[in-house]
Amino acid sequence: MTAITMLAAGAAAAPSHLDPVALFLHADIVVKVVMGGLLLSSVWVWTILLSFGFRMMGLRRASASYELDFWKSRDLEAFQAERGNGKNADLPVVKVVTAALGEWRRSATGKIDRDGARQRLSNVMDSVVAAEAEQLADRLNFLATVGSVAPFVGLFGTVWGIMNSFFQIGQQQSSSLSVVAPGISEALFATAVGLFAAIPAVIGYNRYSHMVNSFEAHLQRFADRFHASLSRELDGL
């Protein structure tokens, strides 16, 4: 077989595009573990992104409906007894109202200290708002971790793969592309997988952090408005 024939045969056998599955299967065991961990992290990232997105949509819709009826109500105790139970009991805005009304009942009995009651109502509602915002943002910590760590984990797999390629050069006493290229391709694929996990995590963390902050600010405005309403009631006692 002539050299031209061999080159033609090699060109015909060469793949026309990158095959991620083949790159993973042919990678070193350490690189496989790195890529496998990154892929699992990516799956979990997308699970959080989808579930958190649907959760925030549901919270906003349910909260808007509750607040609309809340400000129309003339008997807050009866309204809360009717609308503050069941599936609505877990709404942050319902928890704010429940905590405030509970403190209101305790403060409105016996001798009334108006200034003290106002301060206690403010503290109770602020505490609930902060706790609910913290609970919402808790799952976002994983997104922040993956976004900051995944590129370095992928880079570790790349460094290990390149080291393995140089080891193969020493073993085979050859620096031809046929010896070096496969290992380097597999190594660089680890970095690509790391970026594949990190980029959605960073974007999702930034976007959802903004959503949580916006929801917390809205909840705080509701609490301030409710506090003002209760403060006027205190003036009439």
Tab-separated table of C-alpha atoms in Angstrom:
chain	number	residue	atom	x	y	z
A	1	MET	CA	0.000	0.000	0.000
A	2	THR	CA	1.469	3.322	-1.027
A	3	ALA	CA	1.773	6.317	1.287
A	4	ILE	CA	-0.922	8.172	-0.667
A	5	THR	CA	-3.289	5.211	-0.300
A	6	MET	CA	-2.625	5.035	3.452
A	7	LEU	CA	-3.298	8.743	3.878
A	8	ALA	CA	-6.538	8.442	1.908
A	9	ALA	CA	-7.646	5.493	4.037
A	10	GLY	CA	-6.821	7.402	7.215
A	11	ALA	CA	-8.763	10.414	6.023
A	12	ALA	CA	-11.745	8.255	5.172
A	13	ALA	CA	-11.667	6.636	8.631
A	14	ALA	CA	-11.280	9.925	10.488
A	15	PRO	CA	-14.462	11.188	12.155
A	16	SER	CA	-16.113	14.181	10.563
A	17	HIS	CA	-17.195	15.686	13.910
A	18	LEU	CA	-16.490	15.492	17.624
A	19	ASP	CA	-18.260	12.696	19.458
A	20	PRO	CA	-18.717	13.640	23.142
A	21	VAL	CA	-19.697	10.091	24.097
A	22	ALA	CA	-16.546	8.663	22.489
A	23	LEU	CA	-14.411	11.309	24.180
A	24	PHE	CA	-15.891	10.345	27.547
A	25	LEU	CA	-15.535	6.597	27.014
A	26	HIS	CA	-11.909	6.832	25.873
A	27	ALA	CA	-10.850	9.221	28.637
A	28	ASP	CA	-8.631	8.302	31.570
A	29	ILE	CA	-10.462	7.018	34.656
A	30	VAL	CA	-9.669	10.205	36.614
A	31	VAL	CA	-10.987	12.391	33.790
A	32	LYS	CA	-14.088	10.184	33.608
A	33	VAL	CA	-14.746	10.681	37.319
A	34	VAL	CA	-14.330	14.457	36.939
A	35	MET	CA	-16.664	14.641	33.950
A	36	GLY	CA	-19.184	12.318	35.591
A	37	GLY	CA	-19.299	14.502	38.692
A	38	LEU	CA	-19.687	17.628	36.600
A	39	LEU	CA	-22.501	16.087	34.568
A	40	LEU	CA	-24.339	15.074	37.747
A	41	SER	CA	-23.880	18.609	39.062
A	42	SER	CA	-25.260	19.975	35.801
A	43	VAL	CA	-28.359	17.777	36.101
A	44	TRP	CA	-28.919	19.004	39.657
A	45	VAL	CA	-28.369	22.605	38.564
A	46	TRP	CA	-31.066	22.325	35.901
A	47	THR	CA	-33.378	20.634	38.396
A	48	ILE	CA	-32.974	23.592	40.761
A	49	LEU	CA	-33.397	26.109	37.943
A	50	LEU	CA	-36.661	24.590	36.745
A	51	SER	CA	-38.155	23.833	40.156
A	52	PHE	CA	-37.208	27.223	41.604
A	53	GLY	CA	-38.591	29.041	38.580
A	54	PHE	CA	-41.942	27.287	38.882
A	55	ARG	CA	-41.949	27.868	42.638
A	56	MET	CA	-41.377	31.604	42.300
A	57	MET	CA	-44.093	31.872	39.653
A	58	GLY	CA	-46.528	30.076	41.949
A	59	LEU	CA	-45.584	32.216	44.957
A	60	ARG	CA	-46.044	35.449	43.048
A	61	ARG	CA	-49.409	34.410	41.642
A	62	ALA	CA	-50.781	33.133	44.957
A	63	SER	CA	-49.423	36.111	46.899
A	64	ALA	CA	-50.931	38.610	44.472
A	65	SER	CA	-54.340	36.935	44.770
A	66	TYR	CA	-54.149	36.843	48.573
A	67	GLU	CA	-53.014	40.470	48.903
A	68	LEU	CA	-55.719	41.742	46.554
A	69	ASP	CA	-58.445	40.202	48.709
A	70	PHE	CA	-56.629	41.051	51.943
A	71	TRP	CA	-56.753	44.812	51.406
A	72	LYS	CA	-60.418	44.610	50.474
A	73	SER	CA	-61.333	42.778	53.671
A	74	ARG	CA	-62.910	44.676	56.572
A	75	ASP	CA	-62.502	41.875	59.124
A	76	LEU	CA	-58.875	40.726	58.981
A	77	GLU	CA	-59.326	38.084	61.672
A	78	ALA	CA	-62.169	36.409	59.739
A	79	PHE	CA	-60.309	36.770	56.461
A	80	GLN	CA	-57.176	35.183	57.897
A	81	ALA	CA	-59.167	32.347	59.395
A	82	GLU	CA	-60.703	31.671	55.990
A	83	ARG	CA	-57.757	32.274	53.646
A	84	GLY	CA	-54.784	31.627	55.920
A	85	ASN	CA	-55.200	27.861	56.131
A	86	GLY	CA	-54.544	24.924	53.845
A	87	LYS	CA	-52.179	25.480	50.954
A	88	ASN	CA	-52.063	29.221	51.653
A	89	ALA	CA	-50.540	28.645	55.088
A	90	ASP	CA	-47.068	28.276	53.545
A	91	LEU	CA	-47.216	31.586	51.670
A	92	PRO	CA	-44.695	34.096	53.062
A	93	VAL	CA	-47.284	36.884	53.053
A	94	VAL	CA	-49.689	34.705	55.063
A	95	LYS	CA	-46.951	34.013	57.617
A	96	VAL	CA	-46.334	37.743	57.970
A	97	VAL	CA	-50.023	38.381	58.617
A	98	THR	CA	-50.314	35.454	61.034
A	99	ALA	CA	-47.311	36.624	63.063
A	100	ALA	CA	-48.550	40.219	63.113
A	101	LEU	CA	-52.083	39.307	64.195
A	102	GLY	CA	-50.720	37.040	66.906
A	103	GLU	CA	-48.592	39.870	68.294
A	104	TRP	CA	-51.546	42.238	67.917
A	105	ARG	CA	-53.747	40.028	70.101
A	106	ARG	CA	-51.100	39.846	72.811
A	107	SER	CA	-50.387	43.573	72.721
A	108	ALA	CA	-54.037	44.660	72.665
A	109	THR	CA	-54.906	42.958	75.969
A	110	GLY	CA	-54.599	44.697	79.306
A	111	LYS	CA	-52.788	48.001	79.557
A	112	ILE	CA	-51.669	49.032	76.089
A	113	ASP	CA	-48.173	50.362	75.467
A	114	ARG	CA	-48.667	51.852	72.007
A	115	ASP	CA	-45.026	52.586	71.250
A	116	GLY	CA	-43.931	49.214	72.537
A	117	ALA	CA	-46.662	47.453	70.560
A	118	ARG	CA	-45.645	49.239	67.370
A	119	GLN	CA	-42.012	48.208	67.879
A	120	ARG	CA	-42.916	44.598	68.605
A	121	LEU	CA	-45.163	44.407	65.536
A	122	SER	CA	-42.381	45.810	63.380
A	123	ASN	CA	-39.836	43.366	64.809
A	124	VAL	CA	-42.113	40.370	64.356
A	125	MET	CA	-42.935	41.156	60.726
A	126	ASP	CA	-39.339	42.046	59.833
A	127	SER	CA	-38.186	38.760	61.336
A	128	VAL	CA	-40.673	36.747	59.272
A	129	VAL	CA	-39.748	38.607	56.077
A	130	ALA	CA	-36.048	37.938	56.634
A	131	ALA	CA	-36.641	34.265	57.485
A	132	GLU	CA	-38.780	33.690	54.388
A	133	ALA	CA	-36.246	35.383	52.104
A	134	GLU	CA	-33.447	33.326	53.632
A	135	GLN	CA	-35.410	30.128	53.136
A	136	LEU	CA	-36.104	30.979	49.490
A	137	ALA	CA	-32.443	31.753	48.797
A	138	ASP	CA	-31.144	28.657	50.584
A	139	ARG	CA	-31.230	26.364	47.524
A	140	LEU	CA	-29.414	28.961	45.439
A	141	ASN	CA	-26.212	28.287	47.374
A	142	PHE	CA	-25.660	25.154	45.296
A	143	LEU	CA	-25.854	27.223	42.105
A	144	ALA	CA	-23.246	29.619	43.463
A	145	THR	CA	-20.982	26.721	44.448
A	146	VAL	CA	-21.216	25.017	41.059
A	147	GLY	CA	-20.764	28.304	39.218
A	148	SER	CA	-17.534	29.082	41.045
A	149	VAL	CA	-16.053	25.586	41.439
A	150	ALA	CA	-17.053	23.681	38.275
A	151	PRO	CA	-14.574	25.451	35.917
A	152	PHE	CA	-11.702	24.598	38.257
A	153	VAL	CA	-12.830	20.989	38.588
A	154	GLY	CA	-12.979	20.765	34.797
A	155	LEU	CA	-9.527	22.360	34.617
A	156	PHE	CA	-8.219	19.715	37.003
A	157	GLY	CA	-9.493	17.036	34.609
A	158	THR	CA	-7.823	18.867	31.727
A	159	VAL	CA	-4.479	19.102	33.535
A	160	TRP	CA	-4.645	15.435	34.455
A	161	GLY	CA	-5.463	14.450	30.864
A	162	ILE	CA	-2.587	16.513	29.460
A	163	MET	CA	-0.221	14.978	32.001
A	164	ASN	CA	-1.405	11.549	30.872
A	165	SER	CA	-0.764	12.538	27.223
A	166	PHE	CA	2.798	13.520	28.033
A	167	PHE	CA	3.214	10.230	29.866
A	168	GLN	CA	2.080	8.388	26.723
A	169	ILE	CA	4.633	10.349	24.703
A	170	GLY	CA	7.338	9.095	27.034
A	171	GLN	CA	6.054	5.543	26.947
A	172	GLN	CA	5.784	5.336	23.158
A	173	GLN	CA	8.803	7.518	22.433
A	174	SER	CA	6.717	9.470	19.936
A	175	SER	CA	5.296	12.966	19.855
A	176	SER	CA	3.136	12.524	16.791
A	177	LEU	CA	-0.396	13.850	16.709
A	178	SER	CA	-1.790	10.335	16.704
A	179	VAL	CA	-0.293	9.838	20.159
A	180	VAL	CA	-0.948	13.284	21.652
A	181	ALA	CA	-4.202	14.460	20.065
A	182	PRO	CA	-6.679	11.918	21.568
A	183	GLY	CA	-5.548	12.510	25.147
A	184	ILE	CA	-5.533	16.293	24.762
A	185	SER	CA	-9.006	16.236	23.173
A	186	GLU	CA	-10.356	14.202	26.078
A	187	ALA	CA	-8.626	16.514	28.542
A	188	LEU	CA	-10.038	19.676	26.989
A	189	PHE	CA	-13.482	18.081	26.936
A	190	ALA	CA	-13.339	18.045	30.754
A	191	THR	CA	-13.003	21.841	30.755
A	192	ALA	CA	-15.926	22.099	28.325
A	193	VAL	CA	-18.067	19.984	30.650
A	194	GLY	CA	-17.062	22.208	33.564
A	195	LEU	CA	-18.171	25.300	31.669
A	196	PHE	CA	-21.361	23.502	30.608
A	197	ALA	CA	-22.209	23.065	34.302
A	198	ALA	CA	-20.956	26.468	35.474
A	199	ILE	CA	-22.508	28.850	32.929
A	200	PRO	CA	-26.200	27.989	33.607
A	201	ALA	CA	-25.452	27.941	37.347
A	202	VAL	CA	-23.983	31.460	37.307
A	203	ILE	CA	-26.754	32.875	35.118
A	204	GLY	CA	-29.452	31.166	37.187
A	205	TYR	CA	-27.923	32.285	40.483
A	206	ASN	CA	-27.743	35.920	39.400
A	207	ARG	CA	-31.258	35.898	37.956
A	208	TYR	CA	-32.903	34.092	40.859
A	209	SER	CA	-31.022	36.124	43.471
A	210	HIS	CA	-32.535	39.211	41.879
A	211	MET	CA	-35.977	37.576	41.974
A	212	VAL	CA	-35.588	36.699	45.670
A	213	ASN	CA	-34.425	40.226	46.506
A	214	SER	CA	-37.352	41.676	44.563
A	215	PHE	CA	-39.807	39.357	46.329
A	216	GLU	CA	-38.300	40.239	49.714
A	217	ALA	CA	-38.653	43.960	48.960
A	218	HIS	CA	-42.285	43.457	47.936
A	219	LEU	CA	-42.950	41.448	51.100
A	220	GLN	CA	-41.322	44.178	53.191
A	221	ARG	CA	-43.525	46.825	51.576
A	222	PHE	CA	-46.586	44.734	52.405
A	223	ALA	CA	-45.384	44.400	56.005
A	224	ASP	CA	-44.793	48.161	56.270
A	225	ARG	CA	-48.254	48.910	54.914
A	226	PHE	CA	-49.851	46.405	57.281
A	227	HIS	CA	-47.837	47.846	60.165
A	228	ALA	CA	-49.167	51.301	59.348
A	229	SER	CA	-52.727	49.946	59.328
A	230	LEU	CA	-52.269	48.266	62.710
A	231	SER	CA	-50.621	51.419	64.071
A	232	ARG	CA	-53.725	53.419	63.214
A	233	GLU	CA	-55.838	50.820	64.997
A	234	LEU	CA	-53.650	51.251	68.078
A	235	ASP	CA	-54.325	54.986	68.071
A	236	GLY	CA	-58.034	54.243	68.340
A	237	LEU	CA	-57.712	51.995	71.387
